[in-house]
Short mmCIF file of C-alpha atoms in Angstrom, two decimals:
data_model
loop_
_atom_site.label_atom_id
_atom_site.label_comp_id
_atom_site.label_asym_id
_atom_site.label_seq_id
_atom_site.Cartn_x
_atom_site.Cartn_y
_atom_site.Cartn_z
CA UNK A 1 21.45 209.77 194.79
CA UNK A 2 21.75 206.21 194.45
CA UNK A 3 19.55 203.98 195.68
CA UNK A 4 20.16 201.38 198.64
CA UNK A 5 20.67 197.65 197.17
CA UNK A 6 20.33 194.47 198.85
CA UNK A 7 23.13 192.49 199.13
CA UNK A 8 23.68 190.02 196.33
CA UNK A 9 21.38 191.37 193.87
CA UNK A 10 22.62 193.44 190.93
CA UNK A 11 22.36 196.76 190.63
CA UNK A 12 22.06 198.16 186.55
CA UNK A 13 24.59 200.90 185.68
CA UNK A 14 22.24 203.62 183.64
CA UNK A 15 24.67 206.96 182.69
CA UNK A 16 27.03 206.54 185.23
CA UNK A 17 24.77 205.63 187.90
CA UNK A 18 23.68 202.51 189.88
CA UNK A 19 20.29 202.21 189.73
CA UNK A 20 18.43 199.13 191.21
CA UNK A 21 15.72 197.50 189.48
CA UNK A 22 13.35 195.43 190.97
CA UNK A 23 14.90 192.04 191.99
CA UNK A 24 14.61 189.91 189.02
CA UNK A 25 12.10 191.50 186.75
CA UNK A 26 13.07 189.98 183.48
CA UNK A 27 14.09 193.43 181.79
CA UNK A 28 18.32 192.44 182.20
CA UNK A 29 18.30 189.28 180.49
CA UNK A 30 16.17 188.82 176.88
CA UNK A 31 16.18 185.73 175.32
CA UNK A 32 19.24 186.20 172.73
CA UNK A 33 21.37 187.69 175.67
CA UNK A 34 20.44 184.07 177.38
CA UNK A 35 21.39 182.35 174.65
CA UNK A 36 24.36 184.16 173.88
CA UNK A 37 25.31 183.29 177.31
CA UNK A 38 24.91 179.70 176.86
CA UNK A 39 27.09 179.64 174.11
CA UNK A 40 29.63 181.04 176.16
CA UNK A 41 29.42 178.44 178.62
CA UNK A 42 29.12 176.19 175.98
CA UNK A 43 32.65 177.35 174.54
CA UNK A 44 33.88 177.21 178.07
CA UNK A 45 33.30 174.40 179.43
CA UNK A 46 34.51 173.05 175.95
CA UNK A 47 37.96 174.07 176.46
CA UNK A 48 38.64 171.93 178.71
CA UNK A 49 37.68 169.24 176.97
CA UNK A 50 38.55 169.16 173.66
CA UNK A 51 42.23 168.10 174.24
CA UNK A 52 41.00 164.96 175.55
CA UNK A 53 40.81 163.87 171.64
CA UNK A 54 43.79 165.12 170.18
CA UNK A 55 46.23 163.59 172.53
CA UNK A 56 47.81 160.75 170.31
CA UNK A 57 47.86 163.87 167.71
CA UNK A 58 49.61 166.12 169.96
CA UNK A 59 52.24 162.96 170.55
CA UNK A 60 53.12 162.36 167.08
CA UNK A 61 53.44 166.33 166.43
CA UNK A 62 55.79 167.38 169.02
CA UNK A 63 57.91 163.77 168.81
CA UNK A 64 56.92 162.67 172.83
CA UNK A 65 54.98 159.59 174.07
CA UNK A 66 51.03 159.70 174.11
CA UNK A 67 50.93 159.10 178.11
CA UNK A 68 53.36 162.42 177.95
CA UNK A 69 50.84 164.38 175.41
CA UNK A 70 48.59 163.55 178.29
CA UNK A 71 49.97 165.96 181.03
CA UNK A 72 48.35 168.47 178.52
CA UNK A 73 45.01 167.47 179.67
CA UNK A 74 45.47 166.88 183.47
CA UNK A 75 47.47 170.77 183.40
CA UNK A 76 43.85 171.88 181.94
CA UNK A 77 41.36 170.57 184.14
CA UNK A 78 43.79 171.20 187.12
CA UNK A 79 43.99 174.99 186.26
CA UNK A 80 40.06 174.58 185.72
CA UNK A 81 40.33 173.44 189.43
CA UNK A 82 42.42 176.19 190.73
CA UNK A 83 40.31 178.87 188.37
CA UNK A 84 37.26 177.99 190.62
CA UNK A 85 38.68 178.14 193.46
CA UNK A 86 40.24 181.58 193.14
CA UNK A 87 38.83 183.37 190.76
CA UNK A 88 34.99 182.28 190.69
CA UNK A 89 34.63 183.42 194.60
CA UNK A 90 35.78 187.75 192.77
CA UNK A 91 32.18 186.87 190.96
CA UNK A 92 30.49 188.80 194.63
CA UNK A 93 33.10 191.40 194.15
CA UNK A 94 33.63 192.46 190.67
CA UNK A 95 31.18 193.70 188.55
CA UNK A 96 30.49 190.64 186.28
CA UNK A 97 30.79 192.75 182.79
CA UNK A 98 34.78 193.66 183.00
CA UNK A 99 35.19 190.73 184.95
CA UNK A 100 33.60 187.87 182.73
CA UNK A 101 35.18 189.69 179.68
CA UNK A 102 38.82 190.24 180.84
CA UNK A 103 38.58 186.45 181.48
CA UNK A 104 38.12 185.91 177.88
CA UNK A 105 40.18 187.72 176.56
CA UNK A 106 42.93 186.11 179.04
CA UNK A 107 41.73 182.54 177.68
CA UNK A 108 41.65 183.51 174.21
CA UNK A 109 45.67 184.70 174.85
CA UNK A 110 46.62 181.37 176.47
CA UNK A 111 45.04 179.24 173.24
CA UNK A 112 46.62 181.24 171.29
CA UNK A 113 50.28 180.60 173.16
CA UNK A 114 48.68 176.63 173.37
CA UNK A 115 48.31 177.08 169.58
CA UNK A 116 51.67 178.10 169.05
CA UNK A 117 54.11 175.90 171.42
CA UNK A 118 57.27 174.86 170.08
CA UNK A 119 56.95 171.71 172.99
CA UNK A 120 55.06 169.95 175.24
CA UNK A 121 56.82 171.73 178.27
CA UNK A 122 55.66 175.11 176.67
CA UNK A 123 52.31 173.52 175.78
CA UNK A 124 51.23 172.37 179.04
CA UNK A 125 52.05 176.04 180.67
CA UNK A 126 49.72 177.11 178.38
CA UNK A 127 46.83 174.68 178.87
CA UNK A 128 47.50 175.54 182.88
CA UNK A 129 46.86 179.22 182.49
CA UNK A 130 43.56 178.36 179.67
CA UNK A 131 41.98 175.97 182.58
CA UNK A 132 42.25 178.63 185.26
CA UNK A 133 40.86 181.33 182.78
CA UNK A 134 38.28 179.80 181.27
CA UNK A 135 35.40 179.36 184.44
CA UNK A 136 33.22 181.74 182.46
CA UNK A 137 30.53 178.97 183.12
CA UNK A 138 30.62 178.90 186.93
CA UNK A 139 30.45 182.66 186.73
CA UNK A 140 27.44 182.92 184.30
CA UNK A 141 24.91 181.06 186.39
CA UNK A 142 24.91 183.45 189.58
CA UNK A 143 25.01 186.25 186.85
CA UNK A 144 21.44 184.95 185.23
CA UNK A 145 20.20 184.24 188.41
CA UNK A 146 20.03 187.22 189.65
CA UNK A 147 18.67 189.20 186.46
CA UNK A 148 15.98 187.21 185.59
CA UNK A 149 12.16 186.93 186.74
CA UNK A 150 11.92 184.22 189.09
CA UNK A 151 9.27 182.64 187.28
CA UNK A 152 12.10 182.64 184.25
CA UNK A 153 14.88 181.08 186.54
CA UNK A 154 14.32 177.45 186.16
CA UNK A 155 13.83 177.78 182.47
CA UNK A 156 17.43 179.87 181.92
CA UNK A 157 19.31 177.77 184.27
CA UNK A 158 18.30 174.85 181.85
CA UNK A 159 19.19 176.34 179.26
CA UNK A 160 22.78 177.57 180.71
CA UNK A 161 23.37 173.80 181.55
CA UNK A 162 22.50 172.76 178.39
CA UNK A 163 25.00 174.56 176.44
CA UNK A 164 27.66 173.48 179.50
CA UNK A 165 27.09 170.07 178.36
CA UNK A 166 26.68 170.97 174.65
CA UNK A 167 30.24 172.38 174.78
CA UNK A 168 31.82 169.11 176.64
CA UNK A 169 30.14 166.63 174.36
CA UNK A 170 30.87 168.34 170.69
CA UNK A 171 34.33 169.92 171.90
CA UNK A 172 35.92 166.54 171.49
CA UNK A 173 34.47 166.18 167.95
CA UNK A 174 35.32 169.61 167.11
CA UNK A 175 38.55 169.08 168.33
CA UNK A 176 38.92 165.48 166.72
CA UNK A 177 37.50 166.29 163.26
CA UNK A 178 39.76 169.63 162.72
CA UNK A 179 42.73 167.93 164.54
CA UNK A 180 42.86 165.28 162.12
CA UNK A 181 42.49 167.45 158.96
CA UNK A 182 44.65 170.43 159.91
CA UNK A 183 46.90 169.12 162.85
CA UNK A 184 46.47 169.34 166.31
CA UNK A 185 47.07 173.05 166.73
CA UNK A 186 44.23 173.85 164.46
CA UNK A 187 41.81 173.18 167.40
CA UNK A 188 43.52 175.86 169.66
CA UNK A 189 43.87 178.80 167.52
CA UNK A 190 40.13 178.31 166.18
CA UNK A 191 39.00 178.34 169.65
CA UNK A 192 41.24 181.34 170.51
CA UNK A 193 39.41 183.17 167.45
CA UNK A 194 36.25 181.97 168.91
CA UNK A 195 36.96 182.94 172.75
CA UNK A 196 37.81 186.21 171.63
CA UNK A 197 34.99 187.21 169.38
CA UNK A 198 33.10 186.20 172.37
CA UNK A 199 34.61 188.70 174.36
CA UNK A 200 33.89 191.42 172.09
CA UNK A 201 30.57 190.41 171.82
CA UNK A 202 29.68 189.91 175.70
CA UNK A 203 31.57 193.56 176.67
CA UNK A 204 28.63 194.95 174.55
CA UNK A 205 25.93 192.45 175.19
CA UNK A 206 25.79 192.07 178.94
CA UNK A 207 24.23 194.65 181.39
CA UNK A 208 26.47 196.62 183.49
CA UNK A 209 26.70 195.29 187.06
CA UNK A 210 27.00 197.22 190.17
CA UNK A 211 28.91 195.09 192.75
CA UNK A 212 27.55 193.92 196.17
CA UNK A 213 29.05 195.88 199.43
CA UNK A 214 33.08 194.84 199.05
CA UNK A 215 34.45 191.90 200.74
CA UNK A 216 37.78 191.00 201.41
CA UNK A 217 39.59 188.50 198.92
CA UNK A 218 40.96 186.16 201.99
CA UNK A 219 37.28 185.92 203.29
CA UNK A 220 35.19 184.92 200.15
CA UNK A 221 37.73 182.44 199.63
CA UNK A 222 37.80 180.99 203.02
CA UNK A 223 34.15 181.06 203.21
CA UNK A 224 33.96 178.24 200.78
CA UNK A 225 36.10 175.93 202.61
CA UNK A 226 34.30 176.94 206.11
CA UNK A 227 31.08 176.12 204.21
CA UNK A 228 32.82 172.70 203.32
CA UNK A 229 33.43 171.83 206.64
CA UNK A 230 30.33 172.53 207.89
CA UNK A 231 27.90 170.95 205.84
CA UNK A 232 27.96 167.49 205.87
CA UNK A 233 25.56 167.38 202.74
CA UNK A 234 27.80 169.42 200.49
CA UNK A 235 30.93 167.42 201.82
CA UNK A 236 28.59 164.32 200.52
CA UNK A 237 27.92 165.85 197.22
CA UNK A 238 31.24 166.60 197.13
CA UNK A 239 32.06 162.77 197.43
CA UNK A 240 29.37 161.86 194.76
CA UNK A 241 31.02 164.20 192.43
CA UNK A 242 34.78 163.71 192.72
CA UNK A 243 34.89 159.68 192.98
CA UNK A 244 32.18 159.84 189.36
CA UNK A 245 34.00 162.71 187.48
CA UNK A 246 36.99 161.13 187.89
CA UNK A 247 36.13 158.34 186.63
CA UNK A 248 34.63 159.96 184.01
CA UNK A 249 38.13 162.04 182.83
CA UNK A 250 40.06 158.76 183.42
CA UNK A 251 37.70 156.93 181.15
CA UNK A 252 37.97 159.85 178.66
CA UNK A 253 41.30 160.65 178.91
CA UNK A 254 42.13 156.97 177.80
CA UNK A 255 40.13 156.72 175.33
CA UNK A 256 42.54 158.39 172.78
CA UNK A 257 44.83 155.85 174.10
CA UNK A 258 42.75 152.72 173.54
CA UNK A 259 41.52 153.69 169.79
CA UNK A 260 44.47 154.93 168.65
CA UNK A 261 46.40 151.75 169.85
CA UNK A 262 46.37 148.24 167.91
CA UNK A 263 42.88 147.00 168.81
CA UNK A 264 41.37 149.70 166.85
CA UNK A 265 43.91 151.81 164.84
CA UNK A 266 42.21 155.30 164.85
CA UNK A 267 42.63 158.59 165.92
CA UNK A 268 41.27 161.51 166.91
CA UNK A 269 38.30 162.04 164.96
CA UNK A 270 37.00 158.64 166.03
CA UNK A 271 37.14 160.17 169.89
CA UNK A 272 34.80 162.67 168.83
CA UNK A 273 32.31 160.93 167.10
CA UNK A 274 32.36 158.57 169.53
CA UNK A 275 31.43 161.97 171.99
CA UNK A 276 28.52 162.45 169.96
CA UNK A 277 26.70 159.95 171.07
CA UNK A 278 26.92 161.40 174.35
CA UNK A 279 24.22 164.13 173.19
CA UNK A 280 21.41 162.64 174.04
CA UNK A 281 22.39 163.41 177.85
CA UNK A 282 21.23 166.67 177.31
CA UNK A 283 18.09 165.31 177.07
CA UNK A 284 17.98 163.52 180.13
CA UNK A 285 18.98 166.25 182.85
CA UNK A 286 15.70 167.83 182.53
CA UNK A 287 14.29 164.78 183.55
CA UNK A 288 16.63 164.30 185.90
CA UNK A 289 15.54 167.39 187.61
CA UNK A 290 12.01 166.53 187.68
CA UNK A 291 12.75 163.38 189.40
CA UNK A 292 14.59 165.45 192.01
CA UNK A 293 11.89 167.97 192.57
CA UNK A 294 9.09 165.18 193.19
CA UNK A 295 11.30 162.25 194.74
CA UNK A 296 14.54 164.12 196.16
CA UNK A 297 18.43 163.83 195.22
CA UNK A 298 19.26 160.60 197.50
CA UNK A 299 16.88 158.18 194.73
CA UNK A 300 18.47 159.71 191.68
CA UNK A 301 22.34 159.33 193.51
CA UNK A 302 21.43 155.80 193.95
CA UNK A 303 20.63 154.93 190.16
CA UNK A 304 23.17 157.23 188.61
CA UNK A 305 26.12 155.51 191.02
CA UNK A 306 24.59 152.46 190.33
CA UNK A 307 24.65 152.93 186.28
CA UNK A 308 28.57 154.06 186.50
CA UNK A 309 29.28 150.34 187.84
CA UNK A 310 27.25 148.94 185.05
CA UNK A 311 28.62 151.16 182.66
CA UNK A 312 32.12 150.07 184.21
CA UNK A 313 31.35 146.69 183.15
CA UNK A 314 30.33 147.39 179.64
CA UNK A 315 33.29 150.00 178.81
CA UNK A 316 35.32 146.79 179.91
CA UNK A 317 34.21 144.80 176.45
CA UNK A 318 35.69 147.39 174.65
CA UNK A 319 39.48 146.10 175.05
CA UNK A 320 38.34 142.96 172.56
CA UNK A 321 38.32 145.50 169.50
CA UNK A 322 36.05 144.95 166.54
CA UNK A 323 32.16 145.12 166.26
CA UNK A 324 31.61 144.07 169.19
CA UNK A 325 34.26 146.61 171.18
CA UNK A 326 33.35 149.46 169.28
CA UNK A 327 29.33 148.83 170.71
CA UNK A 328 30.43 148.43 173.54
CA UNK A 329 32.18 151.74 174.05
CA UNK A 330 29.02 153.22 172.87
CA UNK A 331 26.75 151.84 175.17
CA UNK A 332 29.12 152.36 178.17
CA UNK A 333 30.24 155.81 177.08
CA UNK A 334 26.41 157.14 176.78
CA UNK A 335 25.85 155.37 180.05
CA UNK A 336 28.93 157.07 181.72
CA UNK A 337 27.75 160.52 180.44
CA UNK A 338 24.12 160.18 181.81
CA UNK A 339 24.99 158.70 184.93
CA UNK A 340 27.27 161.70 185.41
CA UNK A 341 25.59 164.41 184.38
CA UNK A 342 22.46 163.55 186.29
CA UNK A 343 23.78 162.71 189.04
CA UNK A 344 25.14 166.05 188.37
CA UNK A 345 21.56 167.76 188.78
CA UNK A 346 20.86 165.68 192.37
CA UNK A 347 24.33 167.19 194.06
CA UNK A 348 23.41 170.11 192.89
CA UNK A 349 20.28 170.48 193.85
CA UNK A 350 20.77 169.16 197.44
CA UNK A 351 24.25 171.82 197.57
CA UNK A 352 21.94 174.60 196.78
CA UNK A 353 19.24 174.12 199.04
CA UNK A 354 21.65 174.16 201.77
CA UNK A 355 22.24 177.53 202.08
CA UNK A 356 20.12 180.19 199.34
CA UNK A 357 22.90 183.45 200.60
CA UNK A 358 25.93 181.32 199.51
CA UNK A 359 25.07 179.91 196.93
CA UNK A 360 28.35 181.13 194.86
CA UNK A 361 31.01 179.94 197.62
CA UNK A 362 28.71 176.73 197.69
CA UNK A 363 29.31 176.30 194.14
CA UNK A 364 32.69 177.50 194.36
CA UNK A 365 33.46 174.35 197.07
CA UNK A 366 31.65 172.00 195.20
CA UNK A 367 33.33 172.36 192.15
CA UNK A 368 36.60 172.63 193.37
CA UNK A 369 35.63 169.32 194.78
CA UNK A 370 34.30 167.74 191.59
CA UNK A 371 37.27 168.90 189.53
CA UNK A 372 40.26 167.56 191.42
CA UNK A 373 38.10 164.49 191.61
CA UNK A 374 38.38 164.77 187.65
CA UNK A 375 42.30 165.67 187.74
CA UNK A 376 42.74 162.90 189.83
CA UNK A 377 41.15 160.71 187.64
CA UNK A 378 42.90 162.01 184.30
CA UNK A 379 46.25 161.03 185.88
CA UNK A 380 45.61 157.82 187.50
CA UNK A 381 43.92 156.65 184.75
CA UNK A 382 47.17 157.24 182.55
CA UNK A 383 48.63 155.15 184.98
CA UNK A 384 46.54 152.45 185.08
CA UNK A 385 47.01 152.17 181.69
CA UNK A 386 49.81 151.94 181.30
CA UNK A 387 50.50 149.33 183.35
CA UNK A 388 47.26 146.93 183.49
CA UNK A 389 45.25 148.59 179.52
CA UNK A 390 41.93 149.71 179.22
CA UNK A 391 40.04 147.07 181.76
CA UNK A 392 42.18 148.49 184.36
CA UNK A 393 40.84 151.90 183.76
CA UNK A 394 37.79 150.31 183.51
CA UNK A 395 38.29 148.78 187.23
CA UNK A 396 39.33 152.16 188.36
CA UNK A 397 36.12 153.55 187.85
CA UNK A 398 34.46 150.46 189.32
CA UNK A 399 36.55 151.35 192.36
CA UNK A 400 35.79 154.66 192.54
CA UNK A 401 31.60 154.36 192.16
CA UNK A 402 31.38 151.24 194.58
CA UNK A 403 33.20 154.54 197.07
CA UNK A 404 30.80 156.73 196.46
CA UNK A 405 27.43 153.88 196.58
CA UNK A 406 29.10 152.54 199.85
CA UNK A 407 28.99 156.14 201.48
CA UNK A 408 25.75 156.64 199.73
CA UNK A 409 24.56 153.71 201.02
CA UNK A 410 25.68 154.74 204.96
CA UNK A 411 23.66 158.01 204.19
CA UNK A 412 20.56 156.29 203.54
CA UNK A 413 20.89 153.38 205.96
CA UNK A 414 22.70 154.83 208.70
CA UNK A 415 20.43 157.67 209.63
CA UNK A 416 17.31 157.84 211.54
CA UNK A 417 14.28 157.72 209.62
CA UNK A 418 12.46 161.03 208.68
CA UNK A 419 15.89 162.96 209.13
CA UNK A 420 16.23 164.77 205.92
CA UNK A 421 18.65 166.61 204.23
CA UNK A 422 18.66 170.41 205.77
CA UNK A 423 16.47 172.26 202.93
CA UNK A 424 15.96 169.08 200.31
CA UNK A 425 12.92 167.31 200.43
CA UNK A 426 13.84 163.37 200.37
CA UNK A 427 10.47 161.66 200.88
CA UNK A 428 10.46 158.70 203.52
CA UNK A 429 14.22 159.44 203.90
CA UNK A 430 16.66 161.28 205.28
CA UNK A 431 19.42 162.53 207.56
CA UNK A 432 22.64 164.41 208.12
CA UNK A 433 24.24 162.78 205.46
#
């Protein structure tokens, strides 16, 4: 007879029969089956972004415009968008096993058709379908979470984020490098091999799941937008989120644009490097997150919001070109990146407390959230360049962090004092956002 399992928690498949094990006892999850995992999300979260550097290559190959060879990465990150939204909510229905490799296997199919497109029509289909298969990453972290020790949590989530941001910094050098040597198709069928050897590798790896007590599909997905409507803290994280991500996919999305047009000259592979620098962000989160724990998400908003406006300004000297462009894109892009990604870790960490049972339909409304933000900002920055250059996309993002520090700002300032965040603790401040 099986056991009784709590709701949410994992049961272990042993011979054909659930059996629970205590609630996070560190026996599911050993170290290379953690690590293994992050390179998953790693590869994940990286195919979404490496077609931000191979834009101008995807232009010249299939004879259209580079704004066109665009669409290629807004169709991405918008079927990233709808992936969350209705396939990440299944994660507290199906087993996570079938379910996180069948999604693999699905993405490793649609690189392969990206791969192979005779157009850009047929092309951006294809990115559309590898976007909404390829959330392996937003499915991975309420899978660790509830198989390791809890004294292990903290130290895996880390280490799950860390390959997350791995995958979006090197992807574009990866994608760059091999673009320019072997053509812009070469970065979606090696990723396709990649995805799918994955898959393999995970339907062996991973412990068999049990599933929590069956919900309907219609509820788990309009649980996530009740929870968005009523929690004014996750609506504000939301904000944070969507206004800085897009900024940050307009600022990357235009890069291509900028170096591969007359004030530099390059291509591709000069996107990537330039996405190495970007690195030492991973780095910085951890620290991030010990701010958080001892001072609260509202301080670390303030400064990240505050370094996307500066970093607005410096990405702006880039238009002159030369020495003195080419520092400048450094500085701003590694600004851009940690202001981002941190600010990343205070939403985050002020969603989650919110609500410890819902934590998946939290994440599955904030992310929606942050990644039309990012779609957004993909295709308006396009637009902005092509009508007012690179320090118009660099005013876009201006615009769209002097949103987010005026709401912030309300938050702090507007509230009465003591009023915290429900569940955060924001010393000497607070409210109801």
């Amino acid at each position: 007879m099986t056991p009784p399992t709590p709701a949410g928690e994992p049961a272990i498949v042993t011979e054909g029969a659930a059996v629970r094990r205590p609630p996070g006892d560190g026996t599911t999850l050993g170290p290379r089956t953690v690590l293994l995992l992050a390179l998953t999300c790693a590869v994940g979260v990286g195919n979404v972004y490496f077609p931000q550097a191979i834009t101008p290559l995807v232009a010249a190959g299939l004879g259209t415009t580079p704004d066109a060879a665009t669409l290629v990465v807004t169709a991405t990150q918008i079927g990233y968008t709808a992936g969350i939204l209705l396939l990440v909510p299944l994660g507290d229905r199906i087993p996570y096993r079938p379910f996180l490799v069948a999604l693999l296997l699905l993405a490793g199919l649609g690189l392969l058709a990206a791969g192979c497109a005779p157009a850009l029509p047929a092309l951006v289909a294809a990115a559309a379908c590898v976007g909404v298969t390829t959330v392996a990453a937003q499915l991975i972290a309420p899978l660790a979470a509830g198989m390791v020790a809890p004294d292990r949590r903290g130290a895996v989530m880390g280490t799950l984020l860390s390959g997350s941001i791995g995958g979006m910094l090197l992807a574009r050098t990866f994608s760059g490098t091999l673009g320019e040597r072997l053509g812009w198709r070469a970065p979606y069928l090696v990723a396709a091999v990649v995805v799918l050897l994955l898959a393999v590798v995970l339907a062996r790896a991973l412990p068999v799941t049990a599933p929590p007590p069956p919900r309907p599909y219609p509820s788990l997905l309009a649980e996530s937008l009740r929870l968005w409507r009523t929690e004014p803290q996750l609506r504000r994280s939301c904000l944070y989120q969507a206004t800085v991500f897009g900024g940050f996919s307009a600022v990357w999305t235009c890069l291509a644009l900028l170096l591969a047009g007359p004030a530099y000259g390059l291509g591709g592979q000069a996107v990537g490097m330039l996405a190495l620098v970007g690195a030492v962000t991973m780095f910085c989160t951890p620290l991030a997150g010990r701010l958080v724990d001892r001072r609260g998400p509202d301080p670390v908003n303030l400064v990240c919001v505050l370094g996307v406006l500066v970093a607005a300004a410096v990405l702006a000297v880039g238009a002159r070109g030369g020495t003195v462009g080419t520092a400048a894109l450094v500085a701003g892009t590694l600004l851009l990146d940690i202001a981002m990604q941190c600010g990343t870790v205070a939403n985050q960490a002020r969603v989650f407390a919110l609500r410890p049972d819902a934590r998946s339909r939290l994440n599955t409304a904030y992310m929606t959230c942050a990644y039309l933000g990012g779609s957004a900002g993909s295709w308006a920055g396009v637009r902005v360049h092509d009508r007012a250059g690179w320090p118009g996309v660099c005013a876009l993002v201006a615009l769209l962090a002097s949103l987010a520090l005026a709401r912030h700002l309300v938050a702090l300032y507007g509230r009465p004092p003591g009023a915290g965040a429900r569940g955060v603790r924001v010393p000497g401040a607070g409210g109801r956002g």
